[in-house]
GROMACS .gro file of C-alpha atoms in nm:
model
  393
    1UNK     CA    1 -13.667   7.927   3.816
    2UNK     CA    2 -13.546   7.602   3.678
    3UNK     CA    3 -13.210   7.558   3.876
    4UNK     CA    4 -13.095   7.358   3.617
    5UNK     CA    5 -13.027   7.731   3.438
    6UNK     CA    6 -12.738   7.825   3.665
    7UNK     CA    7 -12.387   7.709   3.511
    8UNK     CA    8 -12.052   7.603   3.672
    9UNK     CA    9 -11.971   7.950   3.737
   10UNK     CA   10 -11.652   7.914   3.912
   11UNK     CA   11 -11.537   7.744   3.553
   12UNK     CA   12 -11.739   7.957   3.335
   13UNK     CA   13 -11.788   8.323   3.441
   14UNK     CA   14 -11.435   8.490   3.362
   15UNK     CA   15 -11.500   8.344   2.991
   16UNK     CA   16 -11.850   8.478   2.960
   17UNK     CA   17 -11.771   8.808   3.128
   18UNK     CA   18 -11.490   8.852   2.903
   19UNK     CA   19 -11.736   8.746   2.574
   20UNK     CA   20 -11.936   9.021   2.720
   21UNK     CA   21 -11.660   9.286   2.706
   22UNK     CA   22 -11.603   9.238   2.304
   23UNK     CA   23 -11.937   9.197   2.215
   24UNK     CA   24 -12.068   9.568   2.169
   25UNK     CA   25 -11.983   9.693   1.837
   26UNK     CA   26 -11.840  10.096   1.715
   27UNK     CA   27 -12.209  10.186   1.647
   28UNK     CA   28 -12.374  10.145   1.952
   29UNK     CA   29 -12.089  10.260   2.176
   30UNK     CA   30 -12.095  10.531   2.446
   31UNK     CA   31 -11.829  10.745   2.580
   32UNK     CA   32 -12.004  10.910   2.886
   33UNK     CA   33 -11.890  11.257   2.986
   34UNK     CA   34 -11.774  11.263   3.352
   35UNK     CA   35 -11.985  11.522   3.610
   36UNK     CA   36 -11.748  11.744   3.810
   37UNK     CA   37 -11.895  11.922   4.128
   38UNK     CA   38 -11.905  12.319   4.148
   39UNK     CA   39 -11.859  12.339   4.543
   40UNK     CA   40 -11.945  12.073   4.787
   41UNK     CA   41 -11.913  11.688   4.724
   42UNK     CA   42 -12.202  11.489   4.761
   43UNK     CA   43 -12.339  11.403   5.131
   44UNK     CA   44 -12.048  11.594   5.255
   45UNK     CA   45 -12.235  11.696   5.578
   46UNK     CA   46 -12.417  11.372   5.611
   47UNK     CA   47 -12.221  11.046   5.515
   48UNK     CA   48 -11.939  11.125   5.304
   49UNK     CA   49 -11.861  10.735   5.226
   50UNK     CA   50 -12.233  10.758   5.022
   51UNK     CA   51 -12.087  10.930   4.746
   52UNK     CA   52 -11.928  10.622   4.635
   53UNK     CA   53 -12.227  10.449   4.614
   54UNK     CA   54 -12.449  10.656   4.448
   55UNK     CA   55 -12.699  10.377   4.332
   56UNK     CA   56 -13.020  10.561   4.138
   57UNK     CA   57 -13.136  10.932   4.030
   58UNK     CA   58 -13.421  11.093   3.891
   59UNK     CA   59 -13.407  11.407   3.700
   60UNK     CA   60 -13.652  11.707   3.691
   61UNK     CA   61 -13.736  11.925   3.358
   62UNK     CA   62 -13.538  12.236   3.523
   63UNK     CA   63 -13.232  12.088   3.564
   64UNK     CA   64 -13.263  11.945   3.958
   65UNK     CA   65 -13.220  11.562   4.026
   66UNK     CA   66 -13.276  11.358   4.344
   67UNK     CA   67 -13.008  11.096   4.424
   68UNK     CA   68 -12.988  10.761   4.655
   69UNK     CA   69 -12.712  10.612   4.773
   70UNK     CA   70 -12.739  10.228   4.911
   71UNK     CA   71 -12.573  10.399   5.270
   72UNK     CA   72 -12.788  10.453   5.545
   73UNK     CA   73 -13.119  10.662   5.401
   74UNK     CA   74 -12.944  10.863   5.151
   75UNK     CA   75 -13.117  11.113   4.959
   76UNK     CA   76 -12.975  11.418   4.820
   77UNK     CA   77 -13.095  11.705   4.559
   78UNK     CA   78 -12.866  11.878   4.314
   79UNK     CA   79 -12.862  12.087   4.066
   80UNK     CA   80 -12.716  12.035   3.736
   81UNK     CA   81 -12.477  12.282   3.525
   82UNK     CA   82 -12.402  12.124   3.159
   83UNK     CA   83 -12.472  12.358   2.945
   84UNK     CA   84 -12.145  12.494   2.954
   85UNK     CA   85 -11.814  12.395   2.816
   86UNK     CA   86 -11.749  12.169   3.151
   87UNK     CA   87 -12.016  11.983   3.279
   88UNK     CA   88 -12.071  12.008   3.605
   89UNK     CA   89 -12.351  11.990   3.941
   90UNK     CA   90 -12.405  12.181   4.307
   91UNK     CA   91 -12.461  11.936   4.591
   92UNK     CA   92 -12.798  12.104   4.752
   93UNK     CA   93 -13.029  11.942   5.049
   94UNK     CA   94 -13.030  11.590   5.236
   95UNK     CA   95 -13.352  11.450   5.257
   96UNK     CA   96 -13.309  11.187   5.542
   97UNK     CA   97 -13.463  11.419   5.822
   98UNK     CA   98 -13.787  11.374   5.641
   99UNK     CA   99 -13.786  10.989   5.796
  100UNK     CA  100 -13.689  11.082   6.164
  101UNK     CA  101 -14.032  10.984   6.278
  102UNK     CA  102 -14.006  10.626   6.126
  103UNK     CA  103 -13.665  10.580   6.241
  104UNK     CA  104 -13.782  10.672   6.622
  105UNK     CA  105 -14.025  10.346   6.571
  106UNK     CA  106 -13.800  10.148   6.436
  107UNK     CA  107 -13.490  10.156   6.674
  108UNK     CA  108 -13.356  10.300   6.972
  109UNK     CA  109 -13.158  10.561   6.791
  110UNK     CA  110 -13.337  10.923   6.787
  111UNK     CA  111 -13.246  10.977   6.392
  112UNK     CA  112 -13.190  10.825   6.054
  113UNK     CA  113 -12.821  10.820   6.126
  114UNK     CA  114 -12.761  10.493   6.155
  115UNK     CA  115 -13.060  10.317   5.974
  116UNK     CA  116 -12.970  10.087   5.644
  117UNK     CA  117 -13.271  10.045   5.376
  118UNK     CA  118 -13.013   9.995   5.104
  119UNK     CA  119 -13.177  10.224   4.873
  120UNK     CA  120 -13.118  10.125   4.512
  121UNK     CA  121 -13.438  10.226   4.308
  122UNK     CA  122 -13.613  10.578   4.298
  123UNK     CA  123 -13.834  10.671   4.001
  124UNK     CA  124 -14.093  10.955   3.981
  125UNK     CA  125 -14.456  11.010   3.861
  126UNK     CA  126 -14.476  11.438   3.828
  127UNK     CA  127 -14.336  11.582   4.178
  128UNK     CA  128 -14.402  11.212   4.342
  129UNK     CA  129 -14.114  11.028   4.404
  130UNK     CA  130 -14.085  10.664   4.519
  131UNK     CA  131 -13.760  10.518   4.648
  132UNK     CA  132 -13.719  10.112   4.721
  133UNK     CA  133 -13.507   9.931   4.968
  134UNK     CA  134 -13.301   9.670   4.775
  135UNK     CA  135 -13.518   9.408   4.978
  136UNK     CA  136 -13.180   9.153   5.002
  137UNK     CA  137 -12.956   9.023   5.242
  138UNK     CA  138 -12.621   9.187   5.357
  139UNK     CA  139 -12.358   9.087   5.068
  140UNK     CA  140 -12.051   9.037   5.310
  141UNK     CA  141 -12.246   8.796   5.631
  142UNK     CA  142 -12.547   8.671   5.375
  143UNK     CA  143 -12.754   8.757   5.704
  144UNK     CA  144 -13.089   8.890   5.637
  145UNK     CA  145 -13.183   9.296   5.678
  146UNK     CA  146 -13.531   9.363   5.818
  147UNK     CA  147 -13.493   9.727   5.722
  148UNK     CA  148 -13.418   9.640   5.371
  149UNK     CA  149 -13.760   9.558   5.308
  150UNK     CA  150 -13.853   9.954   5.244
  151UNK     CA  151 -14.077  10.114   5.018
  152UNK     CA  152 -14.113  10.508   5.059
  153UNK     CA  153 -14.321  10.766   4.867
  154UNK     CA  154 -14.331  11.145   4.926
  155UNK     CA  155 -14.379  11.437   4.704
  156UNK     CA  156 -14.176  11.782   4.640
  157UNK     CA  157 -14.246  12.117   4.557
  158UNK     CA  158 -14.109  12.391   4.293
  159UNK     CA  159 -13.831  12.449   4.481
  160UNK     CA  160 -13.752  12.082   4.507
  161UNK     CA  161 -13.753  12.056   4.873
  162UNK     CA  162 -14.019  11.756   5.011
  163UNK     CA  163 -14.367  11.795   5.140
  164UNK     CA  164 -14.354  11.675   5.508
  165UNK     CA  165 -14.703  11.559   5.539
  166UNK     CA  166 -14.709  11.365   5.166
  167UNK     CA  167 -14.460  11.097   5.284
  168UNK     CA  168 -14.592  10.736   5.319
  169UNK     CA  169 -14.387  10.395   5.394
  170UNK     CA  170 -14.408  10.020   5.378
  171UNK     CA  171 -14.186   9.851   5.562
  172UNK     CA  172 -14.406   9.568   5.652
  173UNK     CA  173 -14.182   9.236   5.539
  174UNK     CA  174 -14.514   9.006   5.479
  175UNK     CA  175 -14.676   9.279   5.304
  176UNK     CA  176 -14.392   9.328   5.065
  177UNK     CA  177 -14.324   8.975   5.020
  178UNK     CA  178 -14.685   8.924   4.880
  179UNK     CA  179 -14.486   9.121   4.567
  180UNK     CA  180 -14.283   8.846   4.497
  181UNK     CA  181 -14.387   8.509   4.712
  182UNK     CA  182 -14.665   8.394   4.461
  183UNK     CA  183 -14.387   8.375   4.226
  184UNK     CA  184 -14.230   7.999   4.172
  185UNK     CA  185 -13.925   8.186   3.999
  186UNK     CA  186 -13.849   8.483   4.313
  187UNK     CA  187 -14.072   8.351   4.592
  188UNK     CA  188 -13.784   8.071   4.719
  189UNK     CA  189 -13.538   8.362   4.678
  190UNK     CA  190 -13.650   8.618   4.921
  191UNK     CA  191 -13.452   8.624   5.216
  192UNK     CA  192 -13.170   8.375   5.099
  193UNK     CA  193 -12.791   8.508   5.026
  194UNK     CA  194 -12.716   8.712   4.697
  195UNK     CA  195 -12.422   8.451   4.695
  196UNK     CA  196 -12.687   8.205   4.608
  197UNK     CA  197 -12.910   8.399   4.396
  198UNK     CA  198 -13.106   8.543   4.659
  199UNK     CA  199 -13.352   8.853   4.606
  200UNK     CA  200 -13.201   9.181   4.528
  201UNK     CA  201 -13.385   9.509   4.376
  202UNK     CA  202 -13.146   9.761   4.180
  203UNK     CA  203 -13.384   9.927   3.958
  204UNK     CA  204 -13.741  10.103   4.012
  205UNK     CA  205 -13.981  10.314   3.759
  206UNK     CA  206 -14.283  10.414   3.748
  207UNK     CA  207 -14.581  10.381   3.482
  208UNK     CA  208 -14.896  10.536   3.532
  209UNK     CA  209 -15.001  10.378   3.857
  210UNK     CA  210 -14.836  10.096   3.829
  211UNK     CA  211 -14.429  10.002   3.997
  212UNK     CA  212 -14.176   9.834   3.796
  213UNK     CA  213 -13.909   9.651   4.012
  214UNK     CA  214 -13.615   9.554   3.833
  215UNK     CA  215 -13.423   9.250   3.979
  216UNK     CA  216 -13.056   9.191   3.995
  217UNK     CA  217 -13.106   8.874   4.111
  218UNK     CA  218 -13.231   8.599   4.102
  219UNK     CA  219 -13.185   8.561   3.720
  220UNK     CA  220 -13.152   8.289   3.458
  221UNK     CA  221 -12.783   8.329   3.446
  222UNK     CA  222 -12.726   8.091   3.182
  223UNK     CA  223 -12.966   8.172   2.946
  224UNK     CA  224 -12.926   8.578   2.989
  225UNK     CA  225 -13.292   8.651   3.123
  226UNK     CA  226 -13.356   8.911   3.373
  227UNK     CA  227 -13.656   8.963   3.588
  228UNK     CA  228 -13.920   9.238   3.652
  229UNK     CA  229 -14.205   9.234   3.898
  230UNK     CA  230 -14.457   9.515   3.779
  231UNK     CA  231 -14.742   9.611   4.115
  232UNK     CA  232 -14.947   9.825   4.152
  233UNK     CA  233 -14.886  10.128   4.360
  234UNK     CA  234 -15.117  10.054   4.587
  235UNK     CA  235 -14.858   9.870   4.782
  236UNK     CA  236 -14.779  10.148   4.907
  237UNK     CA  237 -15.084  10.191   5.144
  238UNK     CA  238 -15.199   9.805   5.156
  239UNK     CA  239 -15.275   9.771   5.535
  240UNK     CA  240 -15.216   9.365   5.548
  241UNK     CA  241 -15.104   9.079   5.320
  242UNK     CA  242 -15.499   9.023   5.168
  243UNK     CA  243 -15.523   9.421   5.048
  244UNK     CA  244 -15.172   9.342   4.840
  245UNK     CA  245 -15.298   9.336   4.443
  246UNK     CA  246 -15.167   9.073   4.247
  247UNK     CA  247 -14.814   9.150   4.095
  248UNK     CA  248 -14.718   9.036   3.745
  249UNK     CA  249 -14.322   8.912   3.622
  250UNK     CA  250 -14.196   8.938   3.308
  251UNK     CA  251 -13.883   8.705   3.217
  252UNK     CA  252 -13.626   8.947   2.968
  253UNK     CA  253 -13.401   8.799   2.729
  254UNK     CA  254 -13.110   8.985   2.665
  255UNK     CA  255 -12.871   8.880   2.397
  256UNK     CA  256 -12.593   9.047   2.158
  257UNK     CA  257 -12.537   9.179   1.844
  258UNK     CA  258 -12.553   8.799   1.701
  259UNK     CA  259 -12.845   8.686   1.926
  260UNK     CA  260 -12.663   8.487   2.160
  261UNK     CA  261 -12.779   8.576   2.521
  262UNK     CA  262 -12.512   8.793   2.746
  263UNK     CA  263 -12.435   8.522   3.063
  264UNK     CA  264 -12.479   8.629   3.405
  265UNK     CA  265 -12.662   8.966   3.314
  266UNK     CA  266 -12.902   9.145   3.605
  267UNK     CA  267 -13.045   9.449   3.569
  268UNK     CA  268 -12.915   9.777   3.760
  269UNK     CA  269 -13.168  10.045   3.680
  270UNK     CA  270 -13.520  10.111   3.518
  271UNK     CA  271 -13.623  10.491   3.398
  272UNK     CA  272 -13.920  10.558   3.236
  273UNK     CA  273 -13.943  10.686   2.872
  274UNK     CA  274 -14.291  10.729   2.810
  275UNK     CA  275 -14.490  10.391   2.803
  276UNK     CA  276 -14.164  10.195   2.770
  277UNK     CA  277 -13.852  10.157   3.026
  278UNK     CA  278 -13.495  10.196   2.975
  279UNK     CA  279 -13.288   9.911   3.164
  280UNK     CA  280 -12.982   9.960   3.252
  281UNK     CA  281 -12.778   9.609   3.289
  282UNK     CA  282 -12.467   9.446   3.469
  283UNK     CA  283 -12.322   9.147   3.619
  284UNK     CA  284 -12.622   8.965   3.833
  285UNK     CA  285 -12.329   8.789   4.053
  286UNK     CA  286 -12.171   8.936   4.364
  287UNK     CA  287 -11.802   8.927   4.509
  288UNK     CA  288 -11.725   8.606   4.606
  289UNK     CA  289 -11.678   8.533   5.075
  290UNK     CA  290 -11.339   8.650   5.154
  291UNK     CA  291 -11.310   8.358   5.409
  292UNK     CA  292 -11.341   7.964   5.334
  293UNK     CA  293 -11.551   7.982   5.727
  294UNK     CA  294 -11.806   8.268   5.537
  295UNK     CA  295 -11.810   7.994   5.238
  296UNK     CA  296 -11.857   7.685   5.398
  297UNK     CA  297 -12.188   7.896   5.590
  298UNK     CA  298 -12.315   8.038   5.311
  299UNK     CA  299 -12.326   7.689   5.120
  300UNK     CA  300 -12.528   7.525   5.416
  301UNK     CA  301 -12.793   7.828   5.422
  302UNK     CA  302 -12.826   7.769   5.017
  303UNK     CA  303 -12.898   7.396   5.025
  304UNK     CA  304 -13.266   7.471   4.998
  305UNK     CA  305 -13.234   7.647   4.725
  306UNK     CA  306 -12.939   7.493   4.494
  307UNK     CA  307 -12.839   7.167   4.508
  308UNK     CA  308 -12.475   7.088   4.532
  309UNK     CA  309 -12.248   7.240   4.681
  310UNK     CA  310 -12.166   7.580   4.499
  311UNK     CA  311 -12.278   7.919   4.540
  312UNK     CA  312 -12.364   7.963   4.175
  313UNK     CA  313 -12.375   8.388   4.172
  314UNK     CA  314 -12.059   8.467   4.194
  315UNK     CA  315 -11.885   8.729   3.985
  316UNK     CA  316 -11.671   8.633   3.766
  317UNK     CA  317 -11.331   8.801   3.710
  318UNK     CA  318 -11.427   9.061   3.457
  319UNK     CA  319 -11.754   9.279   3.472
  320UNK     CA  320 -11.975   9.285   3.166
  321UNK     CA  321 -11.969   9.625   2.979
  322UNK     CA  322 -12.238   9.855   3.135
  323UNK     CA  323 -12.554   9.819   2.862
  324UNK     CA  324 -12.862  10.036   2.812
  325UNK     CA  325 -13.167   9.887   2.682
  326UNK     CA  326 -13.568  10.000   2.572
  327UNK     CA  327 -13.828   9.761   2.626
  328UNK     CA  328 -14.227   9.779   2.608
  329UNK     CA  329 -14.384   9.594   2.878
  330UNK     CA  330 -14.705   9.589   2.661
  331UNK     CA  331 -14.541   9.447   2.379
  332UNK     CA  332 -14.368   9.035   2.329
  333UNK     CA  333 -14.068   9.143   2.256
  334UNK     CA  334 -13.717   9.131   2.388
  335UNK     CA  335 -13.567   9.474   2.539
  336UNK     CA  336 -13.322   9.649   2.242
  337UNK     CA  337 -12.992   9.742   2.293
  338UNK     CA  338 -12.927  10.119   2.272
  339UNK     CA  339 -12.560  10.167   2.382
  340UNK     CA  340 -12.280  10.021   2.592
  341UNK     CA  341 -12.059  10.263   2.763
  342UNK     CA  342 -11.736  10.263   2.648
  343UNK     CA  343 -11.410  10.475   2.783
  344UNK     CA  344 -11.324  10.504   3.082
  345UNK     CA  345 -11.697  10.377   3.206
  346UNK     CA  346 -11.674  10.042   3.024
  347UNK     CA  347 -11.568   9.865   3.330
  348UNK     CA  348 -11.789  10.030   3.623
  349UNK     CA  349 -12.132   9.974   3.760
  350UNK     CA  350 -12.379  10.155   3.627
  351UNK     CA  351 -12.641  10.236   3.874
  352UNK     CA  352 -12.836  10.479   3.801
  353UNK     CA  353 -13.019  10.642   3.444
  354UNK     CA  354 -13.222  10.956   3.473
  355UNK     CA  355 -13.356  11.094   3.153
  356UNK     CA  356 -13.246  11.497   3.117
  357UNK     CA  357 -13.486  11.762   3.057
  358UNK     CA  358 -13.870  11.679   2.895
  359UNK     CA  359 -13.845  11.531   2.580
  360UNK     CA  360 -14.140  11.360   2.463
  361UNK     CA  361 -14.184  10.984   2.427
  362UNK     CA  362 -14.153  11.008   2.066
  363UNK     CA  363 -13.822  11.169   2.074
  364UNK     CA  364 -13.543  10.999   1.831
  365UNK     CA  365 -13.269  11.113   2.096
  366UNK     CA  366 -13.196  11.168   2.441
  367UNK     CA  367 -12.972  11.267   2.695
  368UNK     CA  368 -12.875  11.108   3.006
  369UNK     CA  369 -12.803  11.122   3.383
  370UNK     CA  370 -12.570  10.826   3.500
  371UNK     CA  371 -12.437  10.736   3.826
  372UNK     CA  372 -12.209  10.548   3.929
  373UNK     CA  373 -12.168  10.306   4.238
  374UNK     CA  374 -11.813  10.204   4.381
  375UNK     CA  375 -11.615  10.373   4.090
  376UNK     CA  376 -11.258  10.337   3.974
  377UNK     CA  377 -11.047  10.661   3.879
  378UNK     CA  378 -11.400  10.819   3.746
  379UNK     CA  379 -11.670  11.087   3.886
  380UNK     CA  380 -11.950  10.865   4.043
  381UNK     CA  381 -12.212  11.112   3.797
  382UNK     CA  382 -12.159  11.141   3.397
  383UNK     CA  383 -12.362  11.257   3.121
  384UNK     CA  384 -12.476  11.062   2.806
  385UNK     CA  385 -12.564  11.302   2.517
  386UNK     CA  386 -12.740  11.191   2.228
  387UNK     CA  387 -12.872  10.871   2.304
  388UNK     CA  388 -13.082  10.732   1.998
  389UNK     CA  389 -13.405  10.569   2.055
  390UNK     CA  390 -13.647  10.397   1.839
  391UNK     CA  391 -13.988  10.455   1.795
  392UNK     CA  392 -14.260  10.251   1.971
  393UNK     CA  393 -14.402   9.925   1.849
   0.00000   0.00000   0.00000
């Protein structure tokens, strides 16, 4: 990444966030319908404090989802009920027993109780499901987060509970690195503070046999490109750093209505449609060190990787509107802007997309599963109805 492409954000990210706000027009907005819950809140029994940080979902054809949260290893089924007048879900199992025996290697603790992957990607392939570690340093210190470097398969059955025996994880850091070190535009990110730009996954998917990570950060900030590192799933069972396949990145321009490209966008969540992917996007930057002594060490651990004296990805004072997107990553094209969320969810992070039932890839319209991390006065889960799509080229 050319450095040169991050701006003065301290002077210019309250101005481009708030171009960001107006620039969606009537026609492609989205007033989401919030998800109310039928008996028990989500992770109730497990870590209530997930619920607000509900940061991907994947949807079934009959109506059951998984959810992660980026707390501890949080994984929860539900069931969804929105075919009535008020839509609404039923909290059903936690899925973070199914890791005890990798949490017994990989601390002193006898559970998955106090173990943090960050999960903030899960996508699907049939009744396989992948979840990914964001793969970033802790937001408040900058430290790094060994753990964080987590990549997790496992499969479920009919009745939506998991398959012990089908689970599989990578948490080797060098082998995971190999996804994004060859890179000149990620590698000199990985393990350096999101204040600076450092690596951070949000969004996952799955194609065929092939992984699609979608990056938060690091981004082109000023020119409104986002990043995607496609691999191979075969990551998943690579046994050192020369089985890892070669990973490919693709550099996404998004831009508005008038072709301009949105400032300081990242993306927040992939879902496959198909042989395309619908992005999810949101404000790359990160809260800003609450202390000048978190500052001032924050600015010496980004020297190698900025010059000056800044921490260039900082958010700025308003978010960008929550956007969806379609993009084909066998085509040369730039993704296309489907909706931005409007309402009361025009100011939250969107997390999470899950398409709803089984429509097929050819489908005109579509209806959605969105979640919600850190909300305001909204449900963390809402449902997009109707979402139009155009055809494949």
């Amino acid at each position: 990444m050319g450095l040169s492409a991050y701006p003065a954000l301290l002077k210019s990210s309250a101005l481009a966030g708030l171009f960001c706000l107006t620039a969606a027009t009537a026609a492609n907005a989205a007033d989401p319908m919030p998800l109310e819950t039928d008996g028990d809140t989500l992770f109730s029994d497990y870590y209530p404090i997930a619920a607000r940080n509900i940061s991907g979902a994947t949807c079934f054809g009959n109506g059951r989802c998984l959810l992660v949260a980026d707390e501890r290893i949080a994984i929860q089924s539900l069931k969804l009920d929105i075919d009535g007048g008020r839509p609404g879900f039923q909290s059903g199992q936690v899925l973070s027993a199914l890791f005890d025996d990798w949490c017994r290697r990989t601390s002193h603790k006898s559970t998955c109780a106090k173990q943090e992957v960050d999960l903030e990607g899960i996508a699907r392939r049939g009744n396989s499901v992948v979840v990914t570690g964001s793969m970033g340093n802790r937001r408040k210190s900058g430290n790094k987060a060994r753990l964080r470097w987590f990549l997790a398969q496992f499969s479920v059955g009919r009745d939506g509970n998991p398959i012990r025996k089908s689970l599989r994880i990578q948490s080797d850091q060098p082998i995971l690195r190999q996804l994004f070190k060859p890179h000149p535009k990620i590698g000199p990110f990985a393990e350096k503070p999101l204040q600076c730009g450092g690596l951070n996954i949000e969004g996952l998917a799955q194609i065929g046999n092939d992984l699609f990570f979608g990056l938060r950060s690091p981004a082109h900030r000023a020119d409104g490109q986002a990043l995607i590192v496609r691999s191979s799933t075969g990551i998943l069972t690579a046994h050192s750093v020369s089985h890892v396949e070669p990973t490919q990145t693709y550099g996404l321009n998004f831009r508005d209505g008038d072709g301009n490209p949105i400032k300081n966008i990242g993306i927040r969540a992939l879902e496959t449609f198909g042989n395309r992917l619908l992005i999810a996007t949101g404000d790359t930057g990160v809260s800003a060190p609450d202390s000048r002594k978190k500052t001032d060490k924050l600015i010496k651990r980004c020297r190698d990787v900025i010059s000056g004296k800044r921490l260039p990805n900082i958010s700025g004072r308003k978010r960008l509107q929550p956007r969806i997107w379609i993009w084909n990553p066998e085509g040369n094209r730039d993704p296309i802007e489907l909706t931005a969320l409007t309402g009361a969810y025009r100011n939250e992070k969107l997390e999470g997309i899950a398409i709803l039932g089984m429509p097929s890839p050819s489908a005109h319209s579509i209806d959605l599963l969105l979640t919600i991390d850190d909300p305001g006065d909204v449900p963390a889960l809402a449902i997009l109805r109707g979402l139009e799509v155009p055809r494949s080229r």
